[in-house]
Amino acid sequence: MKLVFWAGFWTFLLDQATKWLVVHVLNLRTLGEIDVLPPLLNFRMAWNRGVNFGLFQGDSDAGRWLLIGIAVAIVLFVLVWIWRDPPAKWGKIAAGMLIGGALGNVVDRVLYGAVADFLNMSCCGIENPFAFNVADIAIFAGALGLVLFPGTRKPSGKSGNDTGNTRRKNAP
């Protein structure tokens, strides 16, 4: 669980540091947009009151606290899951990334009332209208990692197909 903690801690810290930098230091809150490597990478301020890509947007306090509750429930679910069926190293790192990202977005909802999204990537003449943040990347990568690097629990062998040590009744 130590590896999960440290992966989550560094993910959370990186997410919050980048948000603080772009919102407060670079003043993206006021500027709205900064071209970094146009058109590939731009900082575009977007306050996400919904879930990924602004789905299920809602300005109510009840909706905000519901999303906070769902995120905390997911974090607790992942913690129990990996405690009961510990994955290998990369699975633990993935779990930490998912947890750190989810908690980073929870802190945004508590502090700002919405998640601070600022990364925007477009390419090849296609204008991407969506923005995301480090936490979103970590949540996606963490979920994918938990699928690719599952736990180590072995089957119990009580499936009825266990023929390893059975003897034949009428063996010669």
Short mmCIF file of N, CA and C in Angstrom, two decimals:
data_model
loop_
_atom_site.label_atom_id
_atom_site.label_comp_id
_atom_site.label_asym_id
_atom_site.label_seq_id
_atom_site.Cartn_x
_atom_site.Cartn_y
_atom_site.Cartn_z
N MET A 1 0.82 -1.20 0.00
CA MET A 1 0.00 0.00 0.00
C MET A 1 0.87 1.27 0.00
N LYS A 2 2.13 1.11 0.37
CA LYS A 2 3.03 2.26 0.38
C LYS A 2 3.20 2.83 -1.03
N LEU A 3 3.33 1.96 -2.02
CA LEU A 3 3.49 2.39 -3.40
C LEU A 3 2.23 3.10 -3.90
N VAL A 4 1.07 2.62 -3.50
CA VAL A 4 -0.19 3.27 -3.87
C VAL A 4 -0.22 4.68 -3.28
N PHE A 5 0.16 4.79 -2.01
CA PHE A 5 0.17 6.10 -1.35
C PHE A 5 1.08 7.08 -2.08
N TRP A 6 2.32 6.67 -2.37
CA TRP A 6 3.27 7.59 -2.99
C TRP A 6 2.87 7.95 -4.42
N ALA A 7 2.36 6.99 -5.17
CA ALA A 7 1.88 7.31 -6.53
C ALA A 7 0.72 8.29 -6.45
N GLY A 8 -0.18 8.08 -5.52
CA GLY A 8 -1.31 8.99 -5.34
C GLY A 8 -0.87 10.36 -4.86
N PHE A 9 0.06 10.38 -3.93
CA PHE A 9 0.56 11.64 -3.38
C PHE A 9 1.20 12.50 -4.47
N TRP A 10 2.10 11.91 -5.26
CA TRP A 10 2.80 12.68 -6.29
C TRP A 10 1.85 13.10 -7.42
N THR A 11 0.88 12.25 -7.74
CA THR A 11 -0.12 12.62 -8.74
C THR A 11 -0.95 13.80 -8.26
N PHE A 12 -1.41 13.71 -7.02
CA PHE A 12 -2.20 14.79 -6.43
C PHE A 12 -1.40 16.09 -6.39
N LEU A 13 -0.15 16.00 -5.95
CA LEU A 13 0.70 17.18 -5.85
C LEU A 13 0.95 17.81 -7.23
N LEU A 14 1.27 17.00 -8.23
CA LEU A 14 1.49 17.50 -9.58
C LEU A 14 0.23 18.17 -10.13
N ASP A 15 -0.92 17.54 -9.91
CA ASP A 15 -2.19 18.11 -10.37
C ASP A 15 -2.46 19.46 -9.73
N GLN A 16 -2.36 19.53 -8.42
CA GLN A 16 -2.66 20.78 -7.72
C GLN A 16 -1.64 21.86 -8.04
N ALA A 17 -0.36 21.48 -8.19
CA ALA A 17 0.67 22.47 -8.53
C ALA A 17 0.44 23.05 -9.92
N THR A 18 0.10 22.21 -10.90
CA THR A 18 -0.15 22.74 -12.25
C THR A 18 -1.39 23.62 -12.28
N LYS A 19 -2.41 23.26 -11.54
CA LYS A 19 -3.63 24.09 -11.49
C LYS A 19 -3.33 25.43 -10.83
N TRP A 20 -2.59 25.41 -9.74
CA TRP A 20 -2.25 26.65 -9.04
C TRP A 20 -1.42 27.54 -9.97
N LEU A 21 -0.46 26.94 -10.68
CA LEU A 21 0.39 27.68 -11.58
C LEU A 21 -0.41 28.37 -12.68
N VAL A 22 -1.27 27.64 -13.36
CA VAL A 22 -1.98 28.25 -14.49
C VAL A 22 -3.11 29.17 -14.05
N VAL A 23 -3.78 28.83 -12.97
CA VAL A 23 -4.91 29.67 -12.53
C VAL A 23 -4.42 30.94 -11.84
N HIS A 24 -3.45 30.81 -10.94
CA HIS A 24 -3.04 31.95 -10.12
C HIS A 24 -1.77 32.66 -10.61
N VAL A 25 -0.74 31.90 -10.98
CA VAL A 25 0.52 32.53 -11.40
C VAL A 25 0.42 33.06 -12.83
N LEU A 26 -0.03 32.21 -13.75
CA LEU A 26 -0.18 32.65 -15.15
C LEU A 26 -1.47 33.43 -15.38
N ASN A 27 -2.31 33.50 -14.35
CA ASN A 27 -3.57 34.25 -14.38
C ASN A 27 -4.49 33.82 -15.52
N LEU A 28 -4.52 32.53 -15.77
CA LEU A 28 -5.39 32.01 -16.83
C LEU A 28 -6.86 32.27 -16.52
N ARG A 29 -7.19 32.41 -15.25
CA ARG A 29 -8.58 32.70 -14.85
C ARG A 29 -9.06 33.98 -15.52
N THR A 30 -8.18 34.98 -15.62
CA THR A 30 -8.54 36.26 -16.25
C THR A 30 -8.26 36.26 -17.74
N LEU A 31 -7.10 35.73 -18.13
CA LEU A 31 -6.72 35.73 -19.55
C LEU A 31 -7.62 34.83 -20.39
N GLY A 32 -7.98 33.69 -19.84
CA GLY A 32 -8.86 32.77 -20.55
C GLY A 32 -8.13 31.82 -21.47
N GLU A 33 -7.05 32.28 -22.11
CA GLU A 33 -6.35 31.43 -23.07
C GLU A 33 -4.90 31.87 -23.23
N ILE A 34 -4.00 30.88 -23.30
CA ILE A 34 -2.59 31.12 -23.57
C ILE A 34 -2.14 30.08 -24.59
N ASP A 35 -1.62 30.53 -25.72
CA ASP A 35 -1.09 29.61 -26.70
C ASP A 35 0.30 29.17 -26.27
N VAL A 36 0.49 27.87 -26.12
CA VAL A 36 1.77 27.32 -25.68
C VAL A 36 2.55 26.81 -26.90
N LEU A 37 2.00 25.85 -27.59
CA LEU A 37 2.56 25.32 -28.84
C LEU A 37 1.41 25.22 -29.85
N PRO A 38 0.93 26.36 -30.34
CA PRO A 38 -0.25 26.31 -31.20
C PRO A 38 0.01 25.54 -32.49
N PRO A 39 -0.93 24.82 -32.99
CA PRO A 39 -2.25 24.53 -32.44
C PRO A 39 -2.26 23.29 -31.55
N LEU A 40 -1.10 22.66 -31.35
CA LEU A 40 -1.05 21.40 -30.61
C LEU A 40 -1.43 21.52 -29.15
N LEU A 41 -0.88 22.50 -28.44
CA LEU A 41 -1.13 22.64 -27.01
C LEU A 41 -1.43 24.08 -26.67
N ASN A 42 -2.57 24.28 -26.04
CA ASN A 42 -2.99 25.59 -25.56
C ASN A 42 -3.50 25.44 -24.14
N PHE A 43 -3.36 26.50 -23.36
CA PHE A 43 -4.02 26.56 -22.06
C PHE A 43 -5.31 27.34 -22.27
N ARG A 44 -6.43 26.69 -21.99
CA ARG A 44 -7.73 27.34 -22.09
C ARG A 44 -8.49 27.07 -20.80
N MET A 45 -8.83 28.12 -20.10
CA MET A 45 -9.51 27.98 -18.82
C MET A 45 -10.93 27.49 -19.03
N ALA A 46 -11.25 26.43 -18.34
CA ALA A 46 -12.61 25.88 -18.38
C ALA A 46 -12.95 25.39 -16.98
N TRP A 47 -14.04 25.89 -16.44
CA TRP A 47 -14.49 25.44 -15.12
C TRP A 47 -15.52 24.35 -15.33
N ASN A 48 -15.14 23.14 -15.02
CA ASN A 48 -15.99 21.98 -15.26
C ASN A 48 -16.82 21.66 -14.03
N ARG A 49 -18.11 21.85 -14.16
CA ARG A 49 -19.03 21.56 -13.06
C ARG A 49 -19.67 20.18 -13.20
N GLY A 50 -19.31 19.48 -14.26
CA GLY A 50 -19.84 18.14 -14.50
C GLY A 50 -18.76 17.10 -14.33
N VAL A 51 -18.85 16.06 -15.16
CA VAL A 51 -17.82 15.01 -15.15
C VAL A 51 -16.93 15.23 -16.37
N ASN A 52 -16.20 14.23 -16.79
CA ASN A 52 -15.26 14.40 -17.91
C ASN A 52 -15.90 15.05 -19.13
N PHE A 53 -15.14 15.92 -19.74
CA PHE A 53 -15.55 16.66 -20.94
C PHE A 53 -16.82 17.47 -20.71
N GLY A 54 -17.09 17.86 -19.48
CA GLY A 54 -18.22 18.73 -19.18
C GLY A 54 -19.57 18.04 -19.23
N LEU A 55 -19.60 16.72 -19.26
CA LEU A 55 -20.88 16.01 -19.28
C LEU A 55 -21.59 16.19 -17.95
N PHE A 56 -22.90 16.21 -17.99
CA PHE A 56 -23.75 16.34 -16.80
C PHE A 56 -23.45 17.62 -16.03
N GLN A 57 -23.30 18.71 -16.75
CA GLN A 57 -23.03 20.01 -16.14
C GLN A 57 -24.20 20.40 -15.23
N GLY A 58 -23.88 20.99 -14.13
CA GLY A 58 -24.90 21.48 -13.21
C GLY A 58 -24.29 22.52 -12.29
N ASP A 59 -25.02 23.59 -12.04
CA ASP A 59 -24.50 24.65 -11.20
C ASP A 59 -24.98 24.56 -9.76
N SER A 60 -25.73 23.53 -9.43
CA SER A 60 -26.29 23.45 -8.08
C SER A 60 -25.26 22.92 -7.09
N ASP A 61 -25.39 23.36 -5.85
CA ASP A 61 -24.53 22.86 -4.79
C ASP A 61 -24.77 21.37 -4.56
N ALA A 62 -26.02 20.94 -4.71
CA ALA A 62 -26.32 19.52 -4.52
C ALA A 62 -25.59 18.67 -5.54
N GLY A 63 -25.55 19.13 -6.78
CA GLY A 63 -24.83 18.40 -7.83
C GLY A 63 -23.34 18.35 -7.56
N ARG A 64 -22.80 19.44 -7.10
CA ARG A 64 -21.36 19.49 -6.77
C ARG A 64 -21.04 18.50 -5.67
N TRP A 65 -21.84 18.50 -4.59
CA TRP A 65 -21.56 17.59 -3.48
C TRP A 65 -21.85 16.14 -3.85
N LEU A 66 -22.78 15.92 -4.76
CA LEU A 66 -23.02 14.56 -5.25
C LEU A 66 -21.79 14.05 -6.00
N LEU A 67 -21.20 14.88 -6.86
CA LEU A 67 -20.00 14.48 -7.60
C LEU A 67 -18.81 14.28 -6.65
N ILE A 68 -18.71 15.09 -5.61
CA ILE A 68 -17.67 14.90 -4.60
C ILE A 68 -17.87 13.55 -3.90
N GLY A 69 -19.11 13.25 -3.53
CA GLY A 69 -19.42 11.98 -2.87
C GLY A 69 -19.12 10.78 -3.75
N ILE A 70 -19.44 10.88 -5.04
CA ILE A 70 -19.16 9.79 -5.97
C ILE A 70 -17.65 9.58 -6.10
N ALA A 71 -16.89 10.67 -6.21
CA ALA A 71 -15.43 10.56 -6.33
C ALA A 71 -14.83 9.92 -5.07
N VAL A 72 -15.28 10.33 -3.91
CA VAL A 72 -14.76 9.75 -2.66
C VAL A 72 -15.15 8.27 -2.57
N ALA A 73 -16.37 7.94 -2.99
CA ALA A 73 -16.79 6.53 -2.99
C ALA A 73 -15.93 5.70 -3.93
N ILE A 74 -15.58 6.22 -5.08
CA ILE A 74 -14.71 5.51 -6.02
C ILE A 74 -13.32 5.30 -5.41
N VAL A 75 -12.80 6.33 -4.75
CA VAL A 75 -11.50 6.21 -4.09
C VAL A 75 -11.54 5.10 -3.04
N LEU A 76 -12.58 5.10 -2.22
CA LEU A 76 -12.70 4.06 -1.19
C LEU A 76 -12.85 2.68 -1.81
N PHE A 77 -13.63 2.57 -2.88
CA PHE A 77 -13.81 1.29 -3.57
C PHE A 77 -12.47 0.77 -4.09
N VAL A 78 -11.69 1.63 -4.73
CA VAL A 78 -10.39 1.22 -5.26
C VAL A 78 -9.45 0.81 -4.13
N LEU A 79 -9.46 1.54 -3.03
CA LEU A 79 -8.60 1.18 -1.89
C LEU A 79 -8.95 -0.20 -1.34
N VAL A 80 -10.25 -0.47 -1.17
CA VAL A 80 -10.68 -1.78 -0.65
C VAL A 80 -10.33 -2.87 -1.66
N TRP A 81 -10.57 -2.59 -2.94
CA TRP A 81 -10.29 -3.56 -4.00
C TRP A 81 -8.82 -3.97 -3.99
N ILE A 82 -7.92 -2.99 -3.98
CA ILE A 82 -6.49 -3.34 -4.05
C ILE A 82 -5.96 -3.89 -2.72
N TRP A 83 -6.65 -3.60 -1.64
CA TRP A 83 -6.26 -4.17 -0.35
C TRP A 83 -6.62 -5.66 -0.32
N ARG A 84 -7.81 -5.99 -0.87
CA ARG A 84 -8.27 -7.38 -0.88
C ARG A 84 -7.58 -8.23 -1.93
N ASP A 85 -7.25 -7.61 -3.05
CA ASP A 85 -6.62 -8.34 -4.17
C ASP A 85 -5.47 -7.49 -4.70
N PRO A 86 -4.35 -7.45 -3.98
CA PRO A 86 -3.26 -6.55 -4.34
C PRO A 86 -2.68 -6.84 -5.73
N PRO A 87 -2.61 -5.82 -6.55
CA PRO A 87 -1.97 -6.00 -7.86
C PRO A 87 -0.45 -5.93 -7.70
N ALA A 88 0.23 -6.21 -8.81
CA ALA A 88 1.69 -6.08 -8.83
C ALA A 88 2.06 -4.59 -8.86
N LYS A 89 3.33 -4.31 -9.01
CA LYS A 89 3.86 -2.95 -8.93
C LYS A 89 3.10 -1.96 -9.82
N TRP A 90 2.94 -2.28 -11.09
CA TRP A 90 2.31 -1.32 -12.02
C TRP A 90 0.82 -1.13 -11.71
N GLY A 91 0.17 -2.16 -11.20
CA GLY A 91 -1.22 -2.03 -10.79
C GLY A 91 -1.36 -1.10 -9.59
N LYS A 92 -0.41 -1.19 -8.66
CA LYS A 92 -0.42 -0.30 -7.50
C LYS A 92 -0.17 1.14 -7.90
N ILE A 93 0.75 1.34 -8.85
CA ILE A 93 1.00 2.70 -9.35
C ILE A 93 -0.25 3.24 -10.04
N ALA A 94 -0.90 2.40 -10.83
CA ALA A 94 -2.14 2.80 -11.52
C ALA A 94 -3.22 3.18 -10.51
N ALA A 95 -3.37 2.38 -9.47
CA ALA A 95 -4.37 2.68 -8.44
C ALA A 95 -4.06 4.01 -7.77
N GLY A 96 -2.78 4.25 -7.46
CA GLY A 96 -2.39 5.52 -6.85
C GLY A 96 -2.67 6.70 -7.76
N MET A 97 -2.41 6.53 -9.05
CA MET A 97 -2.69 7.62 -10.00
C MET A 97 -4.18 7.94 -10.04
N LEU A 98 -5.01 6.90 -10.10
CA LEU A 98 -6.45 7.11 -10.13
C LEU A 98 -6.92 7.82 -8.86
N ILE A 99 -6.43 7.36 -7.72
CA ILE A 99 -6.82 7.95 -6.43
C ILE A 99 -6.33 9.39 -6.32
N GLY A 100 -5.07 9.64 -6.67
CA GLY A 100 -4.54 11.01 -6.61
C GLY A 100 -5.27 11.96 -7.54
N GLY A 101 -5.60 11.50 -8.74
CA GLY A 101 -6.34 12.33 -9.68
C GLY A 101 -7.75 12.63 -9.20
N ALA A 102 -8.42 11.61 -8.69
CA ALA A 102 -9.78 11.81 -8.18
C ALA A 102 -9.80 12.79 -7.02
N LEU A 103 -8.85 12.65 -6.10
CA LEU A 103 -8.79 13.56 -4.96
C LEU A 103 -8.40 14.98 -5.38
N GLY A 104 -7.56 15.10 -6.42
CA GLY A 104 -7.23 16.42 -6.96
C GLY A 104 -8.47 17.14 -7.47
N ASN A 105 -9.33 16.42 -8.17
CA ASN A 105 -10.56 17.05 -8.66
C ASN A 105 -11.55 17.32 -7.53
N VAL A 106 -11.53 16.49 -6.49
CA VAL A 106 -12.38 16.74 -5.32
C VAL A 106 -11.98 18.06 -4.66
N VAL A 107 -10.68 18.28 -4.49
CA VAL A 107 -10.20 19.52 -3.88
C VAL A 107 -10.65 20.72 -4.70
N ASP A 108 -10.58 20.62 -6.02
CA ASP A 108 -11.06 21.72 -6.88
C ASP A 108 -12.53 22.02 -6.62
N ARG A 109 -13.34 20.97 -6.56
CA ARG A 109 -14.79 21.19 -6.34
C ARG A 109 -15.05 21.84 -4.98
N VAL A 110 -14.26 21.46 -3.98
CA VAL A 110 -14.43 22.06 -2.66
C VAL A 110 -13.97 23.53 -2.67
N LEU A 111 -12.79 23.81 -3.24
CA LEU A 111 -12.22 25.16 -3.23
C LEU A 111 -12.91 26.12 -4.20
N TYR A 112 -13.13 25.65 -5.43
CA TYR A 112 -13.63 26.54 -6.49
C TYR A 112 -15.09 26.31 -6.85
N GLY A 113 -15.67 25.21 -6.43
CA GLY A 113 -17.02 24.88 -6.84
C GLY A 113 -17.07 24.16 -8.18
N ALA A 114 -15.91 24.00 -8.83
CA ALA A 114 -15.81 23.32 -10.11
C ALA A 114 -14.37 22.86 -10.29
N VAL A 115 -14.16 21.97 -11.25
CA VAL A 115 -12.82 21.47 -11.54
C VAL A 115 -12.15 22.42 -12.53
N ALA A 116 -10.90 22.79 -12.23
CA ALA A 116 -10.14 23.68 -13.10
C ALA A 116 -9.49 22.86 -14.22
N ASP A 117 -10.05 22.97 -15.42
CA ASP A 117 -9.47 22.33 -16.60
C ASP A 117 -8.76 23.40 -17.42
N PHE A 118 -7.62 23.04 -18.00
CA PHE A 118 -6.86 24.07 -18.73
C PHE A 118 -6.09 23.54 -19.93
N LEU A 119 -5.88 22.25 -20.04
CA LEU A 119 -5.13 21.71 -21.17
C LEU A 119 -6.05 21.51 -22.36
N ASN A 120 -5.64 22.01 -23.51
CA ASN A 120 -6.41 21.85 -24.73
C ASN A 120 -5.46 21.46 -25.84
N MET A 121 -5.78 20.39 -26.52
CA MET A 121 -4.93 19.91 -27.60
C MET A 121 -5.76 19.78 -28.88
N SER A 122 -5.25 20.36 -29.94
CA SER A 122 -5.89 20.27 -31.25
C SER A 122 -4.84 19.89 -32.27
N CYS A 123 -5.30 19.37 -33.39
CA CYS A 123 -4.34 18.95 -34.41
C CYS A 123 -5.00 18.86 -35.77
N CYS A 124 -4.21 19.08 -36.73
CA CYS A 124 -4.54 18.77 -38.12
C CYS A 124 -5.81 19.46 -38.60
N GLY A 125 -6.02 20.69 -38.19
CA GLY A 125 -7.19 21.44 -38.61
C GLY A 125 -8.46 21.13 -37.84
N ILE A 126 -8.38 20.23 -36.88
CA ILE A 126 -9.54 19.88 -36.05
C ILE A 126 -9.43 20.63 -34.74
N GLU A 127 -10.38 21.49 -34.47
CA GLU A 127 -10.40 22.30 -33.25
C GLU A 127 -11.09 21.53 -32.14
N ASN A 128 -10.34 21.15 -31.12
CA ASN A 128 -10.88 20.41 -29.98
C ASN A 128 -11.51 21.41 -29.00
N PRO A 129 -12.80 21.30 -28.73
CA PRO A 129 -13.45 22.25 -27.81
C PRO A 129 -13.28 21.90 -26.33
N PHE A 130 -12.71 20.75 -26.03
CA PHE A 130 -12.64 20.29 -24.65
C PHE A 130 -11.29 20.61 -24.01
N ALA A 131 -11.34 20.82 -22.70
CA ALA A 131 -10.13 21.02 -21.91
C ALA A 131 -10.10 19.95 -20.82
N PHE A 132 -8.91 19.66 -20.33
CA PHE A 132 -8.75 18.66 -19.29
C PHE A 132 -7.58 19.08 -18.40
N ASN A 133 -7.23 18.26 -17.43
CA ASN A 133 -6.14 18.60 -16.53
C ASN A 133 -5.31 17.36 -16.21
N VAL A 134 -4.30 17.52 -15.39
CA VAL A 134 -3.42 16.41 -15.02
C VAL A 134 -4.21 15.32 -14.30
N ALA A 135 -5.16 15.70 -13.46
CA ALA A 135 -5.97 14.72 -12.74
C ALA A 135 -6.76 13.85 -13.71
N ASP A 136 -7.32 14.45 -14.75
CA ASP A 136 -8.08 13.68 -15.74
C ASP A 136 -7.19 12.65 -16.43
N ILE A 137 -5.97 13.05 -16.77
CA ILE A 137 -5.02 12.13 -17.40
C ILE A 137 -4.71 10.98 -16.44
N ALA A 138 -4.47 11.31 -15.18
CA ALA A 138 -4.13 10.30 -14.18
C ALA A 138 -5.29 9.34 -13.93
N ILE A 139 -6.51 9.86 -13.89
CA ILE A 139 -7.69 9.00 -13.67
C ILE A 139 -7.83 8.03 -14.84
N PHE A 140 -7.71 8.53 -16.05
CA PHE A 140 -7.83 7.67 -17.23
C PHE A 140 -6.70 6.63 -17.26
N ALA A 141 -5.46 7.07 -17.06
CA ALA A 141 -4.32 6.16 -17.09
C ALA A 141 -4.41 5.15 -15.94
N GLY A 142 -4.85 5.60 -14.77
CA GLY A 142 -4.99 4.71 -13.63
C GLY A 142 -6.04 3.64 -13.85
N ALA A 143 -7.19 4.03 -14.40
CA ALA A 143 -8.25 3.06 -14.69
C ALA A 143 -7.77 2.05 -15.73
N LEU A 144 -7.11 2.53 -16.76
CA LEU A 144 -6.57 1.65 -17.79
C LEU A 144 -5.52 0.71 -17.19
N GLY A 145 -4.67 1.24 -16.34
CA GLY A 145 -3.64 0.43 -15.68
C GLY A 145 -4.23 -0.65 -14.80
N LEU A 146 -5.33 -0.36 -14.11
CA LEU A 146 -5.96 -1.38 -13.26
C LEU A 146 -6.56 -2.50 -14.09
N VAL A 147 -6.96 -2.18 -15.32
CA VAL A 147 -7.47 -3.22 -16.22
C VAL A 147 -6.32 -4.06 -16.77
N LEU A 148 -5.24 -3.38 -17.14
CA LEU A 148 -4.09 -4.07 -17.74
C LEU A 148 -3.24 -4.83 -16.73
N PHE A 149 -3.21 -4.36 -15.48
CA PHE A 149 -2.38 -4.97 -14.45
C PHE A 149 -3.25 -5.34 -13.24
N PRO A 150 -4.09 -6.36 -13.39
CA PRO A 150 -5.04 -6.71 -12.32
C PRO A 150 -4.35 -7.32 -11.11
N GLY A 151 -5.15 -7.61 -10.11
CA GLY A 151 -4.65 -8.20 -8.87
C GLY A 151 -4.08 -9.59 -9.09
N THR A 152 -3.56 -10.16 -8.03
CA THR A 152 -2.84 -11.43 -8.10
C THR A 152 -3.62 -12.58 -7.49
N ARG A 153 -4.88 -12.38 -7.15
CA ARG A 153 -5.65 -13.43 -6.51
C ARG A 153 -5.73 -14.65 -7.43
N LYS A 154 -5.46 -15.82 -6.86
CA LYS A 154 -5.50 -17.07 -7.61
C LYS A 154 -6.89 -17.70 -7.45
N PRO A 155 -7.35 -18.42 -8.45
CA PRO A 155 -8.62 -19.13 -8.31
C PRO A 155 -8.53 -20.15 -7.18
N SER A 156 -9.64 -20.40 -6.52
CA SER A 156 -9.64 -21.27 -5.35
C SER A 156 -9.49 -22.74 -5.71
N GLY A 157 -9.76 -23.14 -6.94
CA GLY A 157 -9.62 -24.54 -7.34
C GLY A 157 -10.83 -25.37 -7.00
N LYS A 158 -11.92 -24.77 -6.60
CA LYS A 158 -13.13 -25.50 -6.22
C LYS A 158 -14.16 -25.48 -7.34
N SER A 159 -13.70 -25.39 -8.56
CA SER A 159 -14.63 -25.26 -9.68
C SER A 159 -15.16 -26.60 -10.15
N GLY A 160 -14.64 -27.70 -9.65
CA GLY A 160 -15.10 -29.00 -10.09
C GLY A 160 -14.26 -29.55 -11.23
N ASN A 161 -13.40 -28.75 -11.80
CA ASN A 161 -12.55 -29.19 -12.89
C ASN A 161 -11.15 -29.55 -12.42
N ASP A 162 -10.93 -29.58 -11.13
CA ASP A 162 -9.61 -29.87 -10.58
C ASP A 162 -9.38 -31.37 -10.62
N THR A 163 -8.57 -31.81 -11.58
CA THR A 163 -8.30 -33.25 -11.71
C THR A 163 -6.85 -33.57 -11.44
N GLY A 164 -6.14 -32.66 -10.81
CA GLY A 164 -4.71 -32.83 -10.60
C GLY A 164 -4.33 -34.04 -9.76
N ASN A 165 -4.97 -34.27 -8.63
CA ASN A 165 -4.57 -35.35 -7.73
C ASN A 165 -5.68 -36.39 -7.52
N THR A 166 -6.54 -36.54 -8.45
CA THR A 166 -7.62 -37.53 -8.28
C THR A 166 -7.12 -38.90 -8.73
N ARG A 167 -7.62 -39.94 -8.07
CA ARG A 167 -7.25 -41.32 -8.42
C ARG A 167 -8.43 -41.98 -9.10
N ARG A 168 -8.09 -42.84 -10.00
CA ARG A 168 -9.14 -43.62 -10.65
C ARG A 168 -9.57 -44.73 -9.71
N LYS A 169 -10.84 -45.03 -9.75
CA LYS A 169 -11.38 -46.07 -8.89
C LYS A 169 -10.82 -47.45 -9.23
N ASN A 170 -10.79 -47.78 -10.48
CA ASN A 170 -10.37 -49.10 -10.91
C ASN A 170 -9.03 -49.07 -11.63
N ALA A 171 -8.11 -48.31 -11.11
CA ALA A 171 -6.80 -48.23 -11.76
C ALA A 171 -6.04 -49.52 -11.57
N PRO A 172 -5.27 -49.98 -12.59
CA PRO A 172 -4.54 -51.25 -12.46
C PRO A 172 -3.43 -51.22 -11.47
#
